[in-house]
Coordinates of C-alpha atoms in Angstrom, one line a residue:
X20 CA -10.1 -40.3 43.0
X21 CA -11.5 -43.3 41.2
X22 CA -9.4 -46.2 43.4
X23 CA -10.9 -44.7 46.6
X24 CA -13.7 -47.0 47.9
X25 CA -15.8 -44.8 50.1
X26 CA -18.0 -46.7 53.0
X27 CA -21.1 -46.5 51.2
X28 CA -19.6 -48.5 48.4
X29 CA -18.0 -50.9 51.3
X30 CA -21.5 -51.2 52.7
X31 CA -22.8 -51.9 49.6
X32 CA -20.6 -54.5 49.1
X33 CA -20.4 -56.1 52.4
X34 CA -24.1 -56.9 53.8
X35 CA -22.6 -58.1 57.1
X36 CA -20.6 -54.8 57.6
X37 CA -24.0 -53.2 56.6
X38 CA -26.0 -54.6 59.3
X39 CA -23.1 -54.1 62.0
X40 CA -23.3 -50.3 61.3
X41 CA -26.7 -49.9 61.9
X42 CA -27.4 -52.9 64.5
X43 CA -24.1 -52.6 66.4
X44 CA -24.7 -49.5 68.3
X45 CA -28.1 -50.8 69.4
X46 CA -26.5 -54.4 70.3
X47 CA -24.4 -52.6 72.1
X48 CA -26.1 -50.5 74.0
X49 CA -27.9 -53.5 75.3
X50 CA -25.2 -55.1 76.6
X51 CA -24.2 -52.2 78.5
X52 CA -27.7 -51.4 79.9
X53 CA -29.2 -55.0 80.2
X54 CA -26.6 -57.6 79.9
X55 CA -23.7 -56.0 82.4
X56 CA -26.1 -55.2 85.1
X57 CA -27.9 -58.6 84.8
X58 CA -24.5 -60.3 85.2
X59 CA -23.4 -58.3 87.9
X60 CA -26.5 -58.9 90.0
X61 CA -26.6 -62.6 89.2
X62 CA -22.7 -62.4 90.7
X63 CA -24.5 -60.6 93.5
X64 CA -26.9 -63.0 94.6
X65 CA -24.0 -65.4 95.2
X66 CA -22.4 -63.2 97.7
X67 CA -24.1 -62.1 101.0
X68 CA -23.9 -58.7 99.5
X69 CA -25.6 -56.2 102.3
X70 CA -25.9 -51.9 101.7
X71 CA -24.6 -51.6 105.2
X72 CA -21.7 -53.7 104.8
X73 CA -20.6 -53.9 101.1
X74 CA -16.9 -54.1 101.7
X75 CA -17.2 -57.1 103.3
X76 CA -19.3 -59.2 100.9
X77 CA -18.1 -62.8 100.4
X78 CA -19.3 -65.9 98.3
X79 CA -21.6 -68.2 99.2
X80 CA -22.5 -69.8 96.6
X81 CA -26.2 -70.6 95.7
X82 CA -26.8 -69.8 99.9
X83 CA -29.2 -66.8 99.2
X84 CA -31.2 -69.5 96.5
X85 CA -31.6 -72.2 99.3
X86 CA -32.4 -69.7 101.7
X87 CA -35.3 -67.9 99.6
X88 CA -37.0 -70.9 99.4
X89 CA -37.1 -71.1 103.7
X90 CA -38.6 -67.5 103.8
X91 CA -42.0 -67.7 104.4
X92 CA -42.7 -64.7 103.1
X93 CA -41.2 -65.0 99.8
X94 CA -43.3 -68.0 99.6
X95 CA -46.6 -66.4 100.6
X96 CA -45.8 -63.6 98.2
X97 CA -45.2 -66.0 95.6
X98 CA -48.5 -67.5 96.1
X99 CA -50.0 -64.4 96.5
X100 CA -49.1 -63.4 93.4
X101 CA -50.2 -66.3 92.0
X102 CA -53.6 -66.4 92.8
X103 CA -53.7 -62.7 91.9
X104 CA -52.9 -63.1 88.5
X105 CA -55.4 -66.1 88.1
X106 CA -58.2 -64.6 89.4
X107 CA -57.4 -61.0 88.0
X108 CA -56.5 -63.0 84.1
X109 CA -59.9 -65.1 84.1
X110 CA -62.0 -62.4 85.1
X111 CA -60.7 -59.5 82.7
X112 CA -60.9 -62.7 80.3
X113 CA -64.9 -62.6 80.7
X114 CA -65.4 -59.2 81.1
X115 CA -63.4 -58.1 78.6
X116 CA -65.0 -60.8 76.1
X117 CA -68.2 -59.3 76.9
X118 CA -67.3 -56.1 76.2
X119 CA -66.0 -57.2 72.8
X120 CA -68.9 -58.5 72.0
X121 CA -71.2 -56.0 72.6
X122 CA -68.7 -54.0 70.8
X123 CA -68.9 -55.6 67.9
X124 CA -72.4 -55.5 67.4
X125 CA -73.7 -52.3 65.0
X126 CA -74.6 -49.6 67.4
X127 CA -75.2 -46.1 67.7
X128 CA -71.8 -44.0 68.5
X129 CA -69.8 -47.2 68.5
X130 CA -66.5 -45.2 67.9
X131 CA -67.7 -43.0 71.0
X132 CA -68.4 -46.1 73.1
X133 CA -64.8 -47.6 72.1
X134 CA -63.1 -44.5 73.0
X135 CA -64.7 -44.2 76.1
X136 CA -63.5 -48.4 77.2
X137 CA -59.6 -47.2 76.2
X138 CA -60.0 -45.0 78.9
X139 CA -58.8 -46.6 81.6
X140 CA -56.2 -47.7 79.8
X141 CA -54.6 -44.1 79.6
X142 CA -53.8 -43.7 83.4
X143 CA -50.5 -45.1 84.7
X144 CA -50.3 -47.6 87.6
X145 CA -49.3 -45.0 90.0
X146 CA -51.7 -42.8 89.3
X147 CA -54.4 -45.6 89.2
X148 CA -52.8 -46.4 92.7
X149 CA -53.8 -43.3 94.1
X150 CA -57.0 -43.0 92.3
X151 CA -58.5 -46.4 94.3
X152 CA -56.7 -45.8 97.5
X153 CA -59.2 -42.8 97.6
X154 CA -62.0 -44.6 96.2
X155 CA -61.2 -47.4 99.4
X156 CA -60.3 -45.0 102.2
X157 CA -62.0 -45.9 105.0
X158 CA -62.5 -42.7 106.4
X159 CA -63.6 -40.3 103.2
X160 CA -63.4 -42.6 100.3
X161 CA -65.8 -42.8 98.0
X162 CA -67.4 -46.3 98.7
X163 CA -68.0 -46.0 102.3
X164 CA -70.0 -42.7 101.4
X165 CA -71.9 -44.3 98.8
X166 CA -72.8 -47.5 101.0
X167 CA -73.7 -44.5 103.6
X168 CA -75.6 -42.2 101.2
X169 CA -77.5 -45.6 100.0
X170 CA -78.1 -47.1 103.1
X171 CA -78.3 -44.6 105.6
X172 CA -75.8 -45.9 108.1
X173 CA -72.4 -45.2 108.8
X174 CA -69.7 -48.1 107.2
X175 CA -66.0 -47.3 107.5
X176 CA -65.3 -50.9 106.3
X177 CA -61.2 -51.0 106.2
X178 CA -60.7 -51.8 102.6
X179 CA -56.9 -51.4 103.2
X180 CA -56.1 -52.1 106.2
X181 CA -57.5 -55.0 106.9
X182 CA -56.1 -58.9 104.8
X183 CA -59.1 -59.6 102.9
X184 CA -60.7 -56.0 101.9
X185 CA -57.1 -55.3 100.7
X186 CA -56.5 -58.0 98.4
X187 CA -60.0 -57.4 97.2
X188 CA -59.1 -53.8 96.3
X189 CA -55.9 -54.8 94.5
X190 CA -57.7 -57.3 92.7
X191 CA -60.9 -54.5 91.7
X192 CA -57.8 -51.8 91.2
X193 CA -56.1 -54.3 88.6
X194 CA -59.3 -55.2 86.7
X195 CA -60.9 -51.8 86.4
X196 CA -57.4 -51.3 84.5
X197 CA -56.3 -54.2 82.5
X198 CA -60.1 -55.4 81.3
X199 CA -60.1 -53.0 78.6
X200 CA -57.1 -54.1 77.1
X201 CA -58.3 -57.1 77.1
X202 CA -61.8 -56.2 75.6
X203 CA -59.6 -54.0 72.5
X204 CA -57.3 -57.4 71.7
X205 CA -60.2 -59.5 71.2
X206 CA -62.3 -56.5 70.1
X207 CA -59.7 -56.2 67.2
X208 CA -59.5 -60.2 67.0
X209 CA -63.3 -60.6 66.3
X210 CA -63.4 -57.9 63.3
X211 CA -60.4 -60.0 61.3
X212 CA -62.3 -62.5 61.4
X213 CA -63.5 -64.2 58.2
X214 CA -67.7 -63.7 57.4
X215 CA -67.9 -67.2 55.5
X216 CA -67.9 -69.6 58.4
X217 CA -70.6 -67.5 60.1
X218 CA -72.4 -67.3 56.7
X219 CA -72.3 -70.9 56.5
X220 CA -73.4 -71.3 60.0
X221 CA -76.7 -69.1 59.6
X222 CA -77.3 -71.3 56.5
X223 CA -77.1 -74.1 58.4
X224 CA -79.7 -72.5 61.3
X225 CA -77.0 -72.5 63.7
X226 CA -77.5 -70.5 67.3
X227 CA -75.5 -67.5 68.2
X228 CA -74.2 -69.8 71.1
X229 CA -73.4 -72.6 68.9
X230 CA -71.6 -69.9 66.4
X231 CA -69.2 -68.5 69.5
X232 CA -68.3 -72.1 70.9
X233 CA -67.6 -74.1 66.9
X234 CA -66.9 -70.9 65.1
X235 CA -65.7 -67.7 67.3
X236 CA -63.6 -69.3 70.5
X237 CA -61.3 -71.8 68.8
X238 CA -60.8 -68.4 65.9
X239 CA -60.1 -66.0 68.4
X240 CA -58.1 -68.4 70.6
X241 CA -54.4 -67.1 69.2
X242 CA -55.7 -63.3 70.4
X243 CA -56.9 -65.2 73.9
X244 CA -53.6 -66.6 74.5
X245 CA -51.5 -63.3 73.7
X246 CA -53.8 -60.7 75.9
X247 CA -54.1 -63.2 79.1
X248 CA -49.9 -63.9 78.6
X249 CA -49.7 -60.3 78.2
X250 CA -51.6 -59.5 81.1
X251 CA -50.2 -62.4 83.0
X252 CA -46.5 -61.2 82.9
X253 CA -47.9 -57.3 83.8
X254 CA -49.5 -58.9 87.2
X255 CA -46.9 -61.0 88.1
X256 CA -44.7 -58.1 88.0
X257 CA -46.9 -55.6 89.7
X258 CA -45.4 -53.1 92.2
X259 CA -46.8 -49.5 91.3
X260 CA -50.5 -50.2 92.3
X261 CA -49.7 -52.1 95.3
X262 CA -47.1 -49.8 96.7
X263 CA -48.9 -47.0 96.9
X264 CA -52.4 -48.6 97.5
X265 CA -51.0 -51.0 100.7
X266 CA -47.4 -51.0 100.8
X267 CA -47.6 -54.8 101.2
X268 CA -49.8 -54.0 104.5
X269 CA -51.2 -55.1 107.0
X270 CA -47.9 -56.9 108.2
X271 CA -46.9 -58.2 104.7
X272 CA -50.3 -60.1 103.9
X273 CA -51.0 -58.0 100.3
X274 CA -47.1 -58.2 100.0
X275 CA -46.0 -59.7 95.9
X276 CA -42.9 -60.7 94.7
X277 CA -41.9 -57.8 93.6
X278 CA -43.1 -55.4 96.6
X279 CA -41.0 -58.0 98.9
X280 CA -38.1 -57.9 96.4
X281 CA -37.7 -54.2 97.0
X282 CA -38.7 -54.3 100.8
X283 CA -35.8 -56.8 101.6
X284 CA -33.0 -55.2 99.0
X285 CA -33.7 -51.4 99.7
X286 CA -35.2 -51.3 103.2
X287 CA -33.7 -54.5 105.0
X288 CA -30.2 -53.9 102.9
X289 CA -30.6 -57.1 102.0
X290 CA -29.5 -56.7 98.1
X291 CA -27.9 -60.5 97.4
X292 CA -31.2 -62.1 98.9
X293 CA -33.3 -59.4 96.8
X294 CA -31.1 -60.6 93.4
X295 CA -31.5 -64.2 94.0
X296 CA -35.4 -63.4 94.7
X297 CA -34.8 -61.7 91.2
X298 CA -33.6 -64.1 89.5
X299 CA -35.9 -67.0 90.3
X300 CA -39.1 -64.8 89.6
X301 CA -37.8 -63.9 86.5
X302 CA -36.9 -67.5 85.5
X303 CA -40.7 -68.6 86.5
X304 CA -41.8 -65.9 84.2
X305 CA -39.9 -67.1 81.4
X306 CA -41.1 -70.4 82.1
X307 CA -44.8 -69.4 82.0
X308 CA -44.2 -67.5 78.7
X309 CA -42.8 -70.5 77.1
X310 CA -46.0 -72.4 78.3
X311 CA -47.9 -69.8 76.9
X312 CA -46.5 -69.6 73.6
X313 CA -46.7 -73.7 72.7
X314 CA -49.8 -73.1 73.4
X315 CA -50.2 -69.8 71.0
X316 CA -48.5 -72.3 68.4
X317 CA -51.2 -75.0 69.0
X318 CA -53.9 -73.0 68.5
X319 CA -52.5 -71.7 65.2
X320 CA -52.2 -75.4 64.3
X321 CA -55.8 -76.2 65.1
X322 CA -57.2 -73.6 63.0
X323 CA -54.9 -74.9 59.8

């Protein structure tokens, strides 16, 4: 059967049909589990959509956008969030670039040492969540008996309960977990870099501080840039830790973006406000990675 083309010899033949079998099925299963949905809820949040009356839903328009931006507590949220994510970025940022550079330094069971700061990194939120609302509990947690055993008085300061102890323990929940990826990206960024500058520098009598700010920071900007946008975009859509640390409590004033997103769709039925919420965090997300990336691309160019 020699005039028979089989669809190997097609494939071979066509590169464009080639890719399509092999890409296709994945393109397409994106559409269906990304794309539809993501169309569907954007049509959503221009209804007033509501769980307890979905048969009724009309169109309004961009209503539930112009309304979001007159809740209050979308806005505190949104702040919130915001100052979460720069405090909780920065200061993994220095701890973590302390860690990688002890690290980095020859030392006795290093590989023991680098094992033992991926730890941390091996417990999901949830169960991180749980972990810390034990360590905070008032009553029996672990800090309140350790500022007891140590000082020999009785504290049941309300870590949780109360506005600033609970946005302190998010912010201590979310560091004792993201710092060490932080410390392994610049960790692995410090060992490609090249010996010769440094070389050069010792030749020159340079100090181990001038070496990290002419030589080390602007090398190891590019691995900056990706952990803190990395970590930046795992913050601003934190729910896990929160949820089960708070629940947004007391009266909303730990509440994020997307803790609120989920209170008003699920429990208030709200679903088209919770879309349009959605949608604009996601957008301001997109917007930051963009920032972040020119700025990846700048660094690159500085360094040649």
């Amino acid at each position: 059967m020699a005039g028979k083309r089989t669809l190997l010899d097609m494939m071979r033949e066509s590169k464009w049909l080639f890719m399509g079998l092999f890409i296709g099925p994945a393109i397409l299963l994106i559409l269906i589990v990304v794309v539809v949905p993501m169309l569907y809820s954007f049509y959503l949040s221009l209804t007033d959509f509501n769980l307890l009356n979905a048969k009724n839903s009309r169109f309004i328009g961009i209503g539930n956008y112009i309304g979001l931006f007159k809740d209050k507590v979308f806005i505190s949220s949104f702040v919130r969030t915001f100052i979460l994510m720069t405090l909780t970025v920065n200061l993994e940022l220095l701890f973590g670039l302390f860690i990688a550079l002890l690290l980095s330094k020859p030392l006795k069971g290093e590989s023991l040492l680098r094992t033992i700061v991926m730890v941390p990194m091996m417990f999901p939120p949830i169960l991180v969540g749980f972990q810390f609302k034990w360590i905070f509990n008032d009553q029996a947690g672990l800090l309140n008996n350790l500022l007891y055993s140590l000082t020999g008085q009785l504290h049941q300061i309300p870590w949780l309960i109360d506005q600033p102890y609970g946005f302190i323990s998010i912010l201590i929940a979310e560091l004792w977990m993201g710092t060490p990826f932080m410390a392994i990206i610049l960790l692995a960024g410090m060992m490609s870099l090249p010996k010769e500058p440094f070389e050069a520098a010792d030749i020159d009598g340079a100090t181990g501080i001038q070496k990290f700010y002419y030589i080390t920071r602007p090398m190891l900007m590019p691995y900056i840039l990706i952990a803190m946008a990395i970590r930046s975009l795992d913050i601003s859509r934190a729910y896990d830790l929160v949820k089960i640390m708070t629940n947004g409590g007391p009266a909303q004033r730990t509440e994020l973006i997307w803790t609120y997103v989920t209170r008003l769709s699920i429990v208030d039925s709200k679903f088209a406000m919770g879309c349009a919420m959605s949608f604009v965090s996601v957008l301001i997300s997109f917007a930051f990675t963009i920032m972040i990336y020119k700025q990846l691309i700048a660094a690159r160019r500085g360094l040649g």
